[in-house]
mmCIF file of C-alpha atoms in Angstrom:
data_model
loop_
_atom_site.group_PDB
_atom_site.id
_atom_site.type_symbol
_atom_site.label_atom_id
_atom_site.label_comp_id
_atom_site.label_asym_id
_atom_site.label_seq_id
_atom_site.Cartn_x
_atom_site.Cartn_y
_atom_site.Cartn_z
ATOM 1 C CA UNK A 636 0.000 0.000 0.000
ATOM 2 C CA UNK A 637 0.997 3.593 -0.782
ATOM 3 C CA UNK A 638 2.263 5.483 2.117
ATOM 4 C CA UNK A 639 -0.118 6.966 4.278
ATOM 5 C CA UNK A 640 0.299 9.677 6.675
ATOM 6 C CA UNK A 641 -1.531 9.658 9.787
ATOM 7 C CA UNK A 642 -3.399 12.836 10.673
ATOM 8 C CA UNK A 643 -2.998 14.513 14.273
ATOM 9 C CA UNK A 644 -5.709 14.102 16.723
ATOM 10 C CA UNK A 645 -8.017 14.061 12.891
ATOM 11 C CA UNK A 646 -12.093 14.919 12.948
ATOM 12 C CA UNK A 647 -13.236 16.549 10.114
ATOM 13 C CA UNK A 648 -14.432 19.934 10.610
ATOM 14 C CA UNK A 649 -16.970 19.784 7.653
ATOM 15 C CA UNK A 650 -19.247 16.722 6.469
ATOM 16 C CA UNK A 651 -19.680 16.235 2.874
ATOM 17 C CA UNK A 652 -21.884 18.253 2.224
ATOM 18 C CA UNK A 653 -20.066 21.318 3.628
ATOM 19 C CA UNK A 654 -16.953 19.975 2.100
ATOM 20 C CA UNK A 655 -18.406 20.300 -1.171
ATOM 21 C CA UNK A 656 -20.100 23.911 -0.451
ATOM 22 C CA UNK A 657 -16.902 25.042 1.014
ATOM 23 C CA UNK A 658 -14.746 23.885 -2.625
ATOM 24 C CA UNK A 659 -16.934 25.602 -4.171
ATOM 25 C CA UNK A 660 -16.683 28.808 -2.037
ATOM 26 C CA UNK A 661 -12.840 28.807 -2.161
ATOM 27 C CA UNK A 662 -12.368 28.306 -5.977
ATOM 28 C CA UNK A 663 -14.274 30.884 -7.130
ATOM 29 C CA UNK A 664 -12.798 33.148 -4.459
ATOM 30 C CA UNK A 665 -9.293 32.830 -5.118
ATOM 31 C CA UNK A 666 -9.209 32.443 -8.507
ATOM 32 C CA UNK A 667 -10.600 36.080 -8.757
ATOM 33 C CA UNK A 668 -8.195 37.696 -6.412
ATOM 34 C CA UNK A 669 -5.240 35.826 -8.477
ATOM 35 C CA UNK A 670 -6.943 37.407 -11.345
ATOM 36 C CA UNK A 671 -7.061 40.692 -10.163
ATOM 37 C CA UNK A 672 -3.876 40.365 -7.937
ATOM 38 C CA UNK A 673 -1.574 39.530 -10.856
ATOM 39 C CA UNK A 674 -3.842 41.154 -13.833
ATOM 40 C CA UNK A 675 -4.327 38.181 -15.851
ATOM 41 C CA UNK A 676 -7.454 37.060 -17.749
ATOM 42 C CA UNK A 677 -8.791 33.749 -18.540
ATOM 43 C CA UNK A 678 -8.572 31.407 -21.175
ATOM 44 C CA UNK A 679 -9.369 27.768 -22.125
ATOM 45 C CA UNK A 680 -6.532 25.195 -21.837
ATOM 46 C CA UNK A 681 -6.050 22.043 -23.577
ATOM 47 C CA UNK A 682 -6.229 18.129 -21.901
ATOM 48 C CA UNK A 683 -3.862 17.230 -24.494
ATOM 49 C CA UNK A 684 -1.194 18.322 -27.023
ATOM 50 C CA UNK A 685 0.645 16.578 -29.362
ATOM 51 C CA UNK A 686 3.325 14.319 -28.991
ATOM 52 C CA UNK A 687 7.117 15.599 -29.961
ATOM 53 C CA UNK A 688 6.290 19.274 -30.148
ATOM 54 C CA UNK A 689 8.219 19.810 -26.414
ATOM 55 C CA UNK A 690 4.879 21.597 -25.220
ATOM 56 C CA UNK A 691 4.351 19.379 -22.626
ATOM 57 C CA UNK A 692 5.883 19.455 -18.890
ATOM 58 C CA UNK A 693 7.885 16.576 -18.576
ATOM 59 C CA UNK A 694 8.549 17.119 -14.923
ATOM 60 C CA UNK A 695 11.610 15.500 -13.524
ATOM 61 C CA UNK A 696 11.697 14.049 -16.840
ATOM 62 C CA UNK A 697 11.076 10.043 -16.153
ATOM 63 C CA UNK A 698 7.005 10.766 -15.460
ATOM 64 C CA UNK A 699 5.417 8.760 -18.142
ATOM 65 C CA UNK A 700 2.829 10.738 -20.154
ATOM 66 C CA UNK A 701 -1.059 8.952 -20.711
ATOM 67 C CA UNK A 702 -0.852 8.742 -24.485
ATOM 68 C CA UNK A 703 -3.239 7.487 -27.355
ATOM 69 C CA UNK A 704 -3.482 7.489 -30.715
ATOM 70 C CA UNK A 705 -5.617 9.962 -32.583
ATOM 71 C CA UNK A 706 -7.692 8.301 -35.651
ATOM 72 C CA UNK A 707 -8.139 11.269 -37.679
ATOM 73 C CA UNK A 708 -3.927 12.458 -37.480
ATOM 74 C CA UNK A 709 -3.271 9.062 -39.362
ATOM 75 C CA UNK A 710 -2.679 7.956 -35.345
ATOM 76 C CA UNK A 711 -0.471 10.291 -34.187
ATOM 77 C CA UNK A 712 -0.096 10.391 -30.840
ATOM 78 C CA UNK A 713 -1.381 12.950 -28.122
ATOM 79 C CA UNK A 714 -0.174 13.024 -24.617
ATOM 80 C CA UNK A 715 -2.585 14.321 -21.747
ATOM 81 C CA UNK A 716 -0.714 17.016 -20.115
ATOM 82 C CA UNK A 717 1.250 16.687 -17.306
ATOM 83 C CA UNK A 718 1.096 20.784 -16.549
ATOM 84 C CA UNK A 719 1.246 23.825 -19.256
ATOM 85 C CA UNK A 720 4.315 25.664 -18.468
ATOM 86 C CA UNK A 721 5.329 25.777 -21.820
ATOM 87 C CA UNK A 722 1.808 25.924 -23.361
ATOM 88 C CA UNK A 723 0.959 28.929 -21.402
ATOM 89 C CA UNK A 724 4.201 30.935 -22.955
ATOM 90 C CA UNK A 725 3.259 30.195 -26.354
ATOM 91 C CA UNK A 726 -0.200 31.412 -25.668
ATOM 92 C CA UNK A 727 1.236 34.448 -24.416
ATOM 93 C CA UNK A 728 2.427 35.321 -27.718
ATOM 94 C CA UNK A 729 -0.648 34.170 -29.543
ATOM 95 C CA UNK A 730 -2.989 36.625 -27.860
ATOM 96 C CA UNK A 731 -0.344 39.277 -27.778
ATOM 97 C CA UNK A 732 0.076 39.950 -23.515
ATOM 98 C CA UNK A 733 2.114 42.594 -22.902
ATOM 99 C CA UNK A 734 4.305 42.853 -20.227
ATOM 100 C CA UNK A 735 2.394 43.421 -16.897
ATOM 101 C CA UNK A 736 -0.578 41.450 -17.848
ATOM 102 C CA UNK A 737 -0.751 37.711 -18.456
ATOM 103 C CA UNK A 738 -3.526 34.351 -18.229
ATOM 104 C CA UNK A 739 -4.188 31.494 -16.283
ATOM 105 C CA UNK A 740 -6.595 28.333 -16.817
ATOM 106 C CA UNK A 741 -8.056 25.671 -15.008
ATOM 107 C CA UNK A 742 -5.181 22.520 -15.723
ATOM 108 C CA UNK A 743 -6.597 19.433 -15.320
ATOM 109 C CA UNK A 744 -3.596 16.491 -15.619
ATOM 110 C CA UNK A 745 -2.842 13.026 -15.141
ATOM 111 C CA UNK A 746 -0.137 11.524 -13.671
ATOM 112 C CA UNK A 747 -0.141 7.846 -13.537
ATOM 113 C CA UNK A 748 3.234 7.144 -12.149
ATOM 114 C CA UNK A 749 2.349 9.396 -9.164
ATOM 115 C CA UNK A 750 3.576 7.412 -5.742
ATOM 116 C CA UNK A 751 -0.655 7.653 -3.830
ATOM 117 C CA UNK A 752 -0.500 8.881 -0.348
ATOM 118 C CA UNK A 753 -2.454 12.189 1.572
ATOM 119 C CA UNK A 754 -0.790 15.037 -0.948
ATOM 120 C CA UNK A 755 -0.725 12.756 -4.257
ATOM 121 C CA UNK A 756 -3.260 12.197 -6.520
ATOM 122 C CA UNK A 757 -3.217 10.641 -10.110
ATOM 123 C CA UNK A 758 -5.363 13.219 -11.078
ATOM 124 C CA UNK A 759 -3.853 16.716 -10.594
ATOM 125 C CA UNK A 760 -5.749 19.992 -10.797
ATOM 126 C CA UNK A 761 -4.046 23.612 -10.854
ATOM 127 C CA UNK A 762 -4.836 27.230 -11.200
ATOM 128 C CA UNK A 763 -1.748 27.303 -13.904
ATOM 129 C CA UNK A 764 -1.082 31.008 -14.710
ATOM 130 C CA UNK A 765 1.307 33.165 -16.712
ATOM 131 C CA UNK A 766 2.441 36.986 -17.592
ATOM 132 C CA UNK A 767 4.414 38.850 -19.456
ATOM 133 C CA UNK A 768 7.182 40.806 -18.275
ATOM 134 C CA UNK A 769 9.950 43.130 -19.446
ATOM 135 C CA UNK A 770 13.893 42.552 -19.256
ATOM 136 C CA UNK A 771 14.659 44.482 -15.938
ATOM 137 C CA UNK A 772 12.137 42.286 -13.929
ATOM 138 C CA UNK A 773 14.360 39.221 -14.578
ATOM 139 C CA UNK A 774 15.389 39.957 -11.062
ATOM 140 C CA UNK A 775 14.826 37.750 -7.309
ATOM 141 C CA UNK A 776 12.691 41.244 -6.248
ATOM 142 C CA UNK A 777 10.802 40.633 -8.562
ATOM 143 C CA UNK A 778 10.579 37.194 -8.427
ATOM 144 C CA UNK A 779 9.872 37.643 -4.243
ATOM 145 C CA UNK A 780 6.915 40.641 -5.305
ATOM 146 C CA UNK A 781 5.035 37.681 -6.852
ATOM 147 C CA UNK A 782 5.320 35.580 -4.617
ATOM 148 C CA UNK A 783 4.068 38.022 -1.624
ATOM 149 C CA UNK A 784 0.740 38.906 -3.464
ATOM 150 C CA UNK A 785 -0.197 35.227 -4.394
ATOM 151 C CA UNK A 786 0.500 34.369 -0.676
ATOM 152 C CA UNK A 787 -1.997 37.857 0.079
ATOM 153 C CA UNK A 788 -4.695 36.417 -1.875
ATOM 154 C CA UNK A 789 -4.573 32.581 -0.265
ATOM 155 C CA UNK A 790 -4.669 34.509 3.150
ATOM 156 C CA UNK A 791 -7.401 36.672 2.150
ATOM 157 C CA UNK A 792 -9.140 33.544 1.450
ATOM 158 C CA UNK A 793 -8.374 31.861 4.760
ATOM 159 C CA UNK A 794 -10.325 34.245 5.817
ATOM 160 C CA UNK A 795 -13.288 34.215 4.368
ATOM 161 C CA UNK A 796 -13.593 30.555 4.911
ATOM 162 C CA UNK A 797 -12.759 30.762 8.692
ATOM 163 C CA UNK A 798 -15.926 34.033 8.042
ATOM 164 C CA UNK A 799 -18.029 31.312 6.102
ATOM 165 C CA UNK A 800 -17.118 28.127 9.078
ATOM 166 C CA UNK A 801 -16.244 29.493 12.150
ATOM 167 C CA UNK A 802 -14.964 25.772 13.186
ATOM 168 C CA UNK A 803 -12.073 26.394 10.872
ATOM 169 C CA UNK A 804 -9.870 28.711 12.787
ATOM 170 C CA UNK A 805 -7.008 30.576 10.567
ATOM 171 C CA UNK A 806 -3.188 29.199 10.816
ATOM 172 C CA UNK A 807 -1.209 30.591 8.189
ATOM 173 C CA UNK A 808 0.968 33.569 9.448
ATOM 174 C CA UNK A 809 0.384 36.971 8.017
ATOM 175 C CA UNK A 810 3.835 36.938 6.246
ATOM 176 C CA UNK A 811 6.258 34.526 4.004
ATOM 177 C CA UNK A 812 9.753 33.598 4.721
ATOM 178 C CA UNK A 813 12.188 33.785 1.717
ATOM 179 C CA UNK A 814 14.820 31.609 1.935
ATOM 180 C CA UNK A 815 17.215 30.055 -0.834
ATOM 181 C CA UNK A 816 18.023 26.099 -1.044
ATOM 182 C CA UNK A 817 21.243 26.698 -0.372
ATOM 183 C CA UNK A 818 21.216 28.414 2.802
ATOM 184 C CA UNK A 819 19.110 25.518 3.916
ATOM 185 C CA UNK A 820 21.172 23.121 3.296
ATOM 186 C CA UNK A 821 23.859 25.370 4.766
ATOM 187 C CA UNK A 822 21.323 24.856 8.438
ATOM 188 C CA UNK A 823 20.364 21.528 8.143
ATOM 189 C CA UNK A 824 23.539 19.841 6.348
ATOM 190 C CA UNK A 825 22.300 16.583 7.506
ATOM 191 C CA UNK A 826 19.094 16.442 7.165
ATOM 192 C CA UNK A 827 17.466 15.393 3.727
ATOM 193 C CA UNK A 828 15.711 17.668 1.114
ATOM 194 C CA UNK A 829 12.077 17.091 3.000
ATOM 195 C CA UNK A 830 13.544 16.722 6.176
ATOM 196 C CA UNK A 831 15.102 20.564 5.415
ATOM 197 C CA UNK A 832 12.059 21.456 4.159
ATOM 198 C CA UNK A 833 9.653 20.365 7.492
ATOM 199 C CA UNK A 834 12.066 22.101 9.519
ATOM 200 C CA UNK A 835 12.117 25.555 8.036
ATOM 201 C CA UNK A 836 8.616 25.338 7.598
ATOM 202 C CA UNK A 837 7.694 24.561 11.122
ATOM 203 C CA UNK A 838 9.763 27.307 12.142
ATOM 204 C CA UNK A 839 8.127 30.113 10.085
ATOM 205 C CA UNK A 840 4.703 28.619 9.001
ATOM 206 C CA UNK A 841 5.472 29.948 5.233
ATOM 207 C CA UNK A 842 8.491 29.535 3.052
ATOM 208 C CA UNK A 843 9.326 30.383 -0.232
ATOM 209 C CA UNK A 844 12.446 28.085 -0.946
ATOM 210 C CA UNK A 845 14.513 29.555 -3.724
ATOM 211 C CA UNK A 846 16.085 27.871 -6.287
ATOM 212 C CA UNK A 847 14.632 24.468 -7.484
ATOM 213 C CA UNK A 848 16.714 22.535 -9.822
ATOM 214 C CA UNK A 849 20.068 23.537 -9.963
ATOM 215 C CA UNK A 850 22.857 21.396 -7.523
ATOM 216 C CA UNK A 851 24.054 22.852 -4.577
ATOM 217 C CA UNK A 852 26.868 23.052 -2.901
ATOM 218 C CA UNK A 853 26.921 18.825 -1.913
ATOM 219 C CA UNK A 854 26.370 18.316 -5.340
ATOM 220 C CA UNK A 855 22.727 17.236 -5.138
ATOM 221 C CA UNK A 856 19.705 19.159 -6.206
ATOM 222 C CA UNK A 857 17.048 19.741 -3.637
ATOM 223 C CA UNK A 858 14.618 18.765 -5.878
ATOM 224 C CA UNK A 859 14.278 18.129 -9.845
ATOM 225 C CA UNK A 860 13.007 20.790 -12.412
ATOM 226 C CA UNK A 861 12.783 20.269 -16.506
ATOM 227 C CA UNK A 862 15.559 22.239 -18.096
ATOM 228 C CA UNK A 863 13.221 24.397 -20.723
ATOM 229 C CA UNK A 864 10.846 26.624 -18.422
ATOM 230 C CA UNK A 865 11.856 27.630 -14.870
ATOM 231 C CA UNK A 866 15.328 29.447 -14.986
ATOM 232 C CA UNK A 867 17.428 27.889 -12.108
ATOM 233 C CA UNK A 868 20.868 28.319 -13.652
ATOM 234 C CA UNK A 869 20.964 32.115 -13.708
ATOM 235 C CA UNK A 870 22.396 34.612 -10.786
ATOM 236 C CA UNK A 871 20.564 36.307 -8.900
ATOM 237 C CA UNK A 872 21.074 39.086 -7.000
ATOM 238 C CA UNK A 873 22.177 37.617 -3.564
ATOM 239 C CA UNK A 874 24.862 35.781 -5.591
ATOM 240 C CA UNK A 875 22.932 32.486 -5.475
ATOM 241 C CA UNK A 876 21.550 30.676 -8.555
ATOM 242 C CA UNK A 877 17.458 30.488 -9.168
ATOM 243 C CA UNK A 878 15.017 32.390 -9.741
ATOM 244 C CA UNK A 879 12.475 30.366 -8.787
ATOM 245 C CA UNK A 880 10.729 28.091 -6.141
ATOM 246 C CA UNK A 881 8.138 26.222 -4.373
ATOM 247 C CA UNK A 882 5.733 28.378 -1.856
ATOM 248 C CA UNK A 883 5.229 25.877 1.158
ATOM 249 C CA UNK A 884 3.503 26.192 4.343
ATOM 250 C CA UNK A 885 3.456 24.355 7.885
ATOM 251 C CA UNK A 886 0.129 22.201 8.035
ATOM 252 C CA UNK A 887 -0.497 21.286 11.305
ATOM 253 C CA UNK A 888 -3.000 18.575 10.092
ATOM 254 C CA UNK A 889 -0.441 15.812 8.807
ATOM 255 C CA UNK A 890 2.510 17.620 10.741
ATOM 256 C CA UNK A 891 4.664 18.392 7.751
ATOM 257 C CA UNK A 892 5.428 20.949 5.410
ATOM 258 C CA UNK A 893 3.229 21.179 2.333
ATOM 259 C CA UNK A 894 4.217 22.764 -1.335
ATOM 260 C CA UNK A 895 1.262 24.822 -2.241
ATOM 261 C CA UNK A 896 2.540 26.281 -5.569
ATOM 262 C CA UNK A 897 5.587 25.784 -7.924
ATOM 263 C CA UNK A 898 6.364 28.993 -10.008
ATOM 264 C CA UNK A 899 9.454 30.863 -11.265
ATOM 265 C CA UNK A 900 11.072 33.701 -14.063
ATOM 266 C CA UNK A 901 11.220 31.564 -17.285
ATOM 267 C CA UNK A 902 14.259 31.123 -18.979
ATOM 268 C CA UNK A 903 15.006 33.158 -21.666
ATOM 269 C CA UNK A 904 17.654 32.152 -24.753
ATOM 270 C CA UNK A 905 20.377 31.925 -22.732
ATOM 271 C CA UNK A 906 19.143 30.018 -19.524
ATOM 272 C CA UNK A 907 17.100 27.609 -21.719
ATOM 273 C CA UNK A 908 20.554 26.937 -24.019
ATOM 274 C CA UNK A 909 22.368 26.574 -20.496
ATOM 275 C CA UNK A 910 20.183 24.371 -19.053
ATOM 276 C CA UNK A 911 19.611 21.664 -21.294
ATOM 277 C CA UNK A 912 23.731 21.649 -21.621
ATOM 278 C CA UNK A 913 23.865 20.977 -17.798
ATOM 279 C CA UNK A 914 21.136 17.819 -18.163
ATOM 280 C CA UNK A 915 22.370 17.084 -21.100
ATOM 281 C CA UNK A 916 18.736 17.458 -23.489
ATOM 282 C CA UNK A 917 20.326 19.882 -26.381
ATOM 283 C CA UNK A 918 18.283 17.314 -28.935
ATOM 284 C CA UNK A 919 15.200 19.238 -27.315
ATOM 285 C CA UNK A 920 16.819 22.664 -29.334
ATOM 286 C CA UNK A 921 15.128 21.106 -32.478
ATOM 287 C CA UNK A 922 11.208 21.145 -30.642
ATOM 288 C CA UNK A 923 8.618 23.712 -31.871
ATOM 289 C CA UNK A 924 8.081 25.120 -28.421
ATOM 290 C CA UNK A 925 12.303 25.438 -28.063
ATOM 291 C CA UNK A 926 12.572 26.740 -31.465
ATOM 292 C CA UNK A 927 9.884 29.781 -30.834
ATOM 293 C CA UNK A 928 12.077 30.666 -27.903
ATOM 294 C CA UNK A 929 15.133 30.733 -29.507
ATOM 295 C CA UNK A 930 14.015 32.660 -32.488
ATOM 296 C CA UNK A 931 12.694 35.135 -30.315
ATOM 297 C CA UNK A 932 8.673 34.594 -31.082
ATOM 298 C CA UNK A 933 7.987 34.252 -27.116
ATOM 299 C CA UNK A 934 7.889 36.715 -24.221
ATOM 300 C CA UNK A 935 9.785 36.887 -21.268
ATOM 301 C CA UNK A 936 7.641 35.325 -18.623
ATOM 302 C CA UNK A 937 6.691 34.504 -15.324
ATOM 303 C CA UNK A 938 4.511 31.660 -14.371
ATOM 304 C CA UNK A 939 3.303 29.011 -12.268
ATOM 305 C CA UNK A 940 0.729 26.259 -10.739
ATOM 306 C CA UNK A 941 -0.973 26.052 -8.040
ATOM 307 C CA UNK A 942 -3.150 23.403 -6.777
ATOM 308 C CA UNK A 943 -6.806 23.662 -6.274
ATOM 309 C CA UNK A 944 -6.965 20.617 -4.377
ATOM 310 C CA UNK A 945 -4.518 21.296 -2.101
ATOM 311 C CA UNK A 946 -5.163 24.583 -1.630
ATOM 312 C CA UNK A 947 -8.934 23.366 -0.773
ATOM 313 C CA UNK A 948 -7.611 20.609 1.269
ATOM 314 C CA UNK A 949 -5.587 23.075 3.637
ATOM 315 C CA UNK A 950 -8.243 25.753 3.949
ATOM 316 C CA UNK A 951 -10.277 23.057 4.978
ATOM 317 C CA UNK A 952 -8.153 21.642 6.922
ATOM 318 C CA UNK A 953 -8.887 17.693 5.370
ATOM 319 C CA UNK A 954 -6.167 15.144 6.197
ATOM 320 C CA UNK A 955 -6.353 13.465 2.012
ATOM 321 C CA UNK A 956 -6.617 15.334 -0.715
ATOM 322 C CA UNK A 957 -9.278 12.182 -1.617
ATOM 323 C CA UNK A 958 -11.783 14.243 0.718
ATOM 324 C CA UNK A 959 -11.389 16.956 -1.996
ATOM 325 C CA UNK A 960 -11.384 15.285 -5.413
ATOM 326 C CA UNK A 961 -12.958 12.352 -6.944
ATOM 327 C CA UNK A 962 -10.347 9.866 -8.069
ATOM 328 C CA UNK A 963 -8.967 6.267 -7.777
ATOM 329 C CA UNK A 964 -7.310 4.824 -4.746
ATOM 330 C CA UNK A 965 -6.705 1.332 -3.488
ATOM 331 C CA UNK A 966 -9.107 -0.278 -2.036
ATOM 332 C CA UNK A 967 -6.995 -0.692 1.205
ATOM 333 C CA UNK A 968 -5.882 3.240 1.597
ATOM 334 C CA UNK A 969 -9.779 3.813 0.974
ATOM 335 C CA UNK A 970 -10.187 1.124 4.019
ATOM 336 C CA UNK A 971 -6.941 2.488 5.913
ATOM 337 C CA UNK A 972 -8.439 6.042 5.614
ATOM 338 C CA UNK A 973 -11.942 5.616 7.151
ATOM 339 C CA UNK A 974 -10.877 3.950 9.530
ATOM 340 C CA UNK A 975 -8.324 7.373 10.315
ATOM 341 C CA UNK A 976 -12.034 9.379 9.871
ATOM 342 C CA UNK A 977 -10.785 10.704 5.921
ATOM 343 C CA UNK A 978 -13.775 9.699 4.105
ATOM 344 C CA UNK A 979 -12.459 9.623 0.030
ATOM 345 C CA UNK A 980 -14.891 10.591 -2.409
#
């Protein structure tokens, strides 16, 4: 059985009923303040692109992709989306953002080689979003502004579900800690990755870790990032390399740190060339989506996900994300978890 992590002292707070009220209540919510918070508009996102074109998010980059053949395209083959970092960017350019304004969607993906436990689902919903920006905000200020207003509006909803169910009382603290993968490593040399991760965010509640995909100082990366979207190679300004990250929080529910939102400055030509040199994926210069970048038909960017489910499963303080979205477990987690009082849709 998948690993399952025991909630502390767990009774949920809301039935079904309420549950389902309450996901409603915080979706609609947030995704207008991230609207209005970061200017962006909606559009409609695909479930699929095609095969080969480099569109799709290949994650750490050995996540298999759900694939099938298409009839009518002499059975070429699509691939259901595993996020649309790179979609989004090419969109960008298709509706013509400029810099300051930018889109997000409801992503819908499916990722069968996901390990099941509380946090991981083979079906994976985000608020994915993206803007254009100019040159000069290529910078960690930048980068950190971002991150402070997306963190306003998931407080700001906190709130009004704690207004809306006053058995949910409010947790998150009122600001986020910045802090780069480095220097945490530099704390907890000998701890692991998640181990460094629980322990900075038990001490501060909310951390944005800096930095996500680039090795550090031991040699190891804190965590895996595809080479062609997130720029984790370049300096920044506090001499460190990344500028991007992972917004986590403290959740006193399972009693571990949770990553609510993976985001970053794109790379531009000379990241994206970098990168795939350092993992070694040049051949991926010869994609559609690589080839727009390099011949200058995309915009600088900024972008990121964030999950719906987990972002519903915190406010509401569930112990699975299964108590927030219908999908397929085994038969003994299902068991395991009513048995903990997590009732799975």
């Amino acid at each position: 059985m998948s690993q399952i992590i025991k909630p502390i002292d767990y009774t949920p707070l809301l039935d079904m009923r309420q549950t389902e009220q309450g996901i409603k209540l915080i979706k609609e919510f947030f995704q207008a303040n991230l609207s209005t918070e970061l200017r962006l508009r909606r559009v409609t996102a695909p479930l699929f692109v095609l095969h080969g074109l480099g569109i799709n998010d290949d994650l750490n980059g050995v996540e298999r992709a759900v694939t099938f053949p298409i009839k009518d395209l002499g059975d070429a083959r699509a691939e259901v989306v595993h996020s649309l970092a790179k979609w989004k960017r090419l969109t960008l350019a298709e509706y013509e953002i400029e810099p300051g304004y930018g889109i997000y969607t409801d992503m819908n993906a499916i990722r069968a080689d996901e390990e099941l436990d509380n946090l991981h689902s083979l079906y994976v919903d985000q608020w994915d979003w993206e803007a254009s920006i100019r040159k000069e905000d290529r910078t960690l200020a930048f980068l950190k502004n971002i991150v402070e207003r997306i963190y306003s509006a998931i407080r700001r909803t906190e709130y009004l579900v704690c207004e809306s169910y006053p058995q949910i009382k409010p947790f998150l603290p009122e600001e986020i800690h910045f802090i780069h993968a480095e220097e945490l490593l530099e704390m907890y040399p000998d701890k692991t990755p998640k181990e460094r991760e629980d322990a900075i965010c038990e001490k501060y509640g909310a951390v944005f870790l800096i930095g996500i995909g680039g090795k550090l100082a031991n040699g190891e990366k804190h965590d895996g990032r595809a080479p062609d979207y997130d720029d984790w190679s370049s300096m920044a300004e506090d001499g460190r390399k990344g500028l991007n990250g992972d917004i986590l929080i403290w959740y006193p529910v399972l009693g571990r740190s949770f990553e609510l939102s993976s985001m970053g400055i794109r790379v531009d030509k000379e990241s994206l060339l970098r990168q795939l040199e350092i993992e070694g994926k040049q051949e991926r210069e010869k994609l559609y989506f690589h080839q727009q970048l390099l011949n200058d038909k995309l915009p600088l960017s900024i972008g990121g996900g964030i999950g719906q489910s987990r972002l519903c499963m915190v406010l509401l303080h569930k112990g699975h994300i299964g108590e927030i979205q219908a999908s397929i477990w085994p038969d003994d987690m299902r068991q395991k978890c009513k048995e903990m009082g997590m009732q799975l849709i």
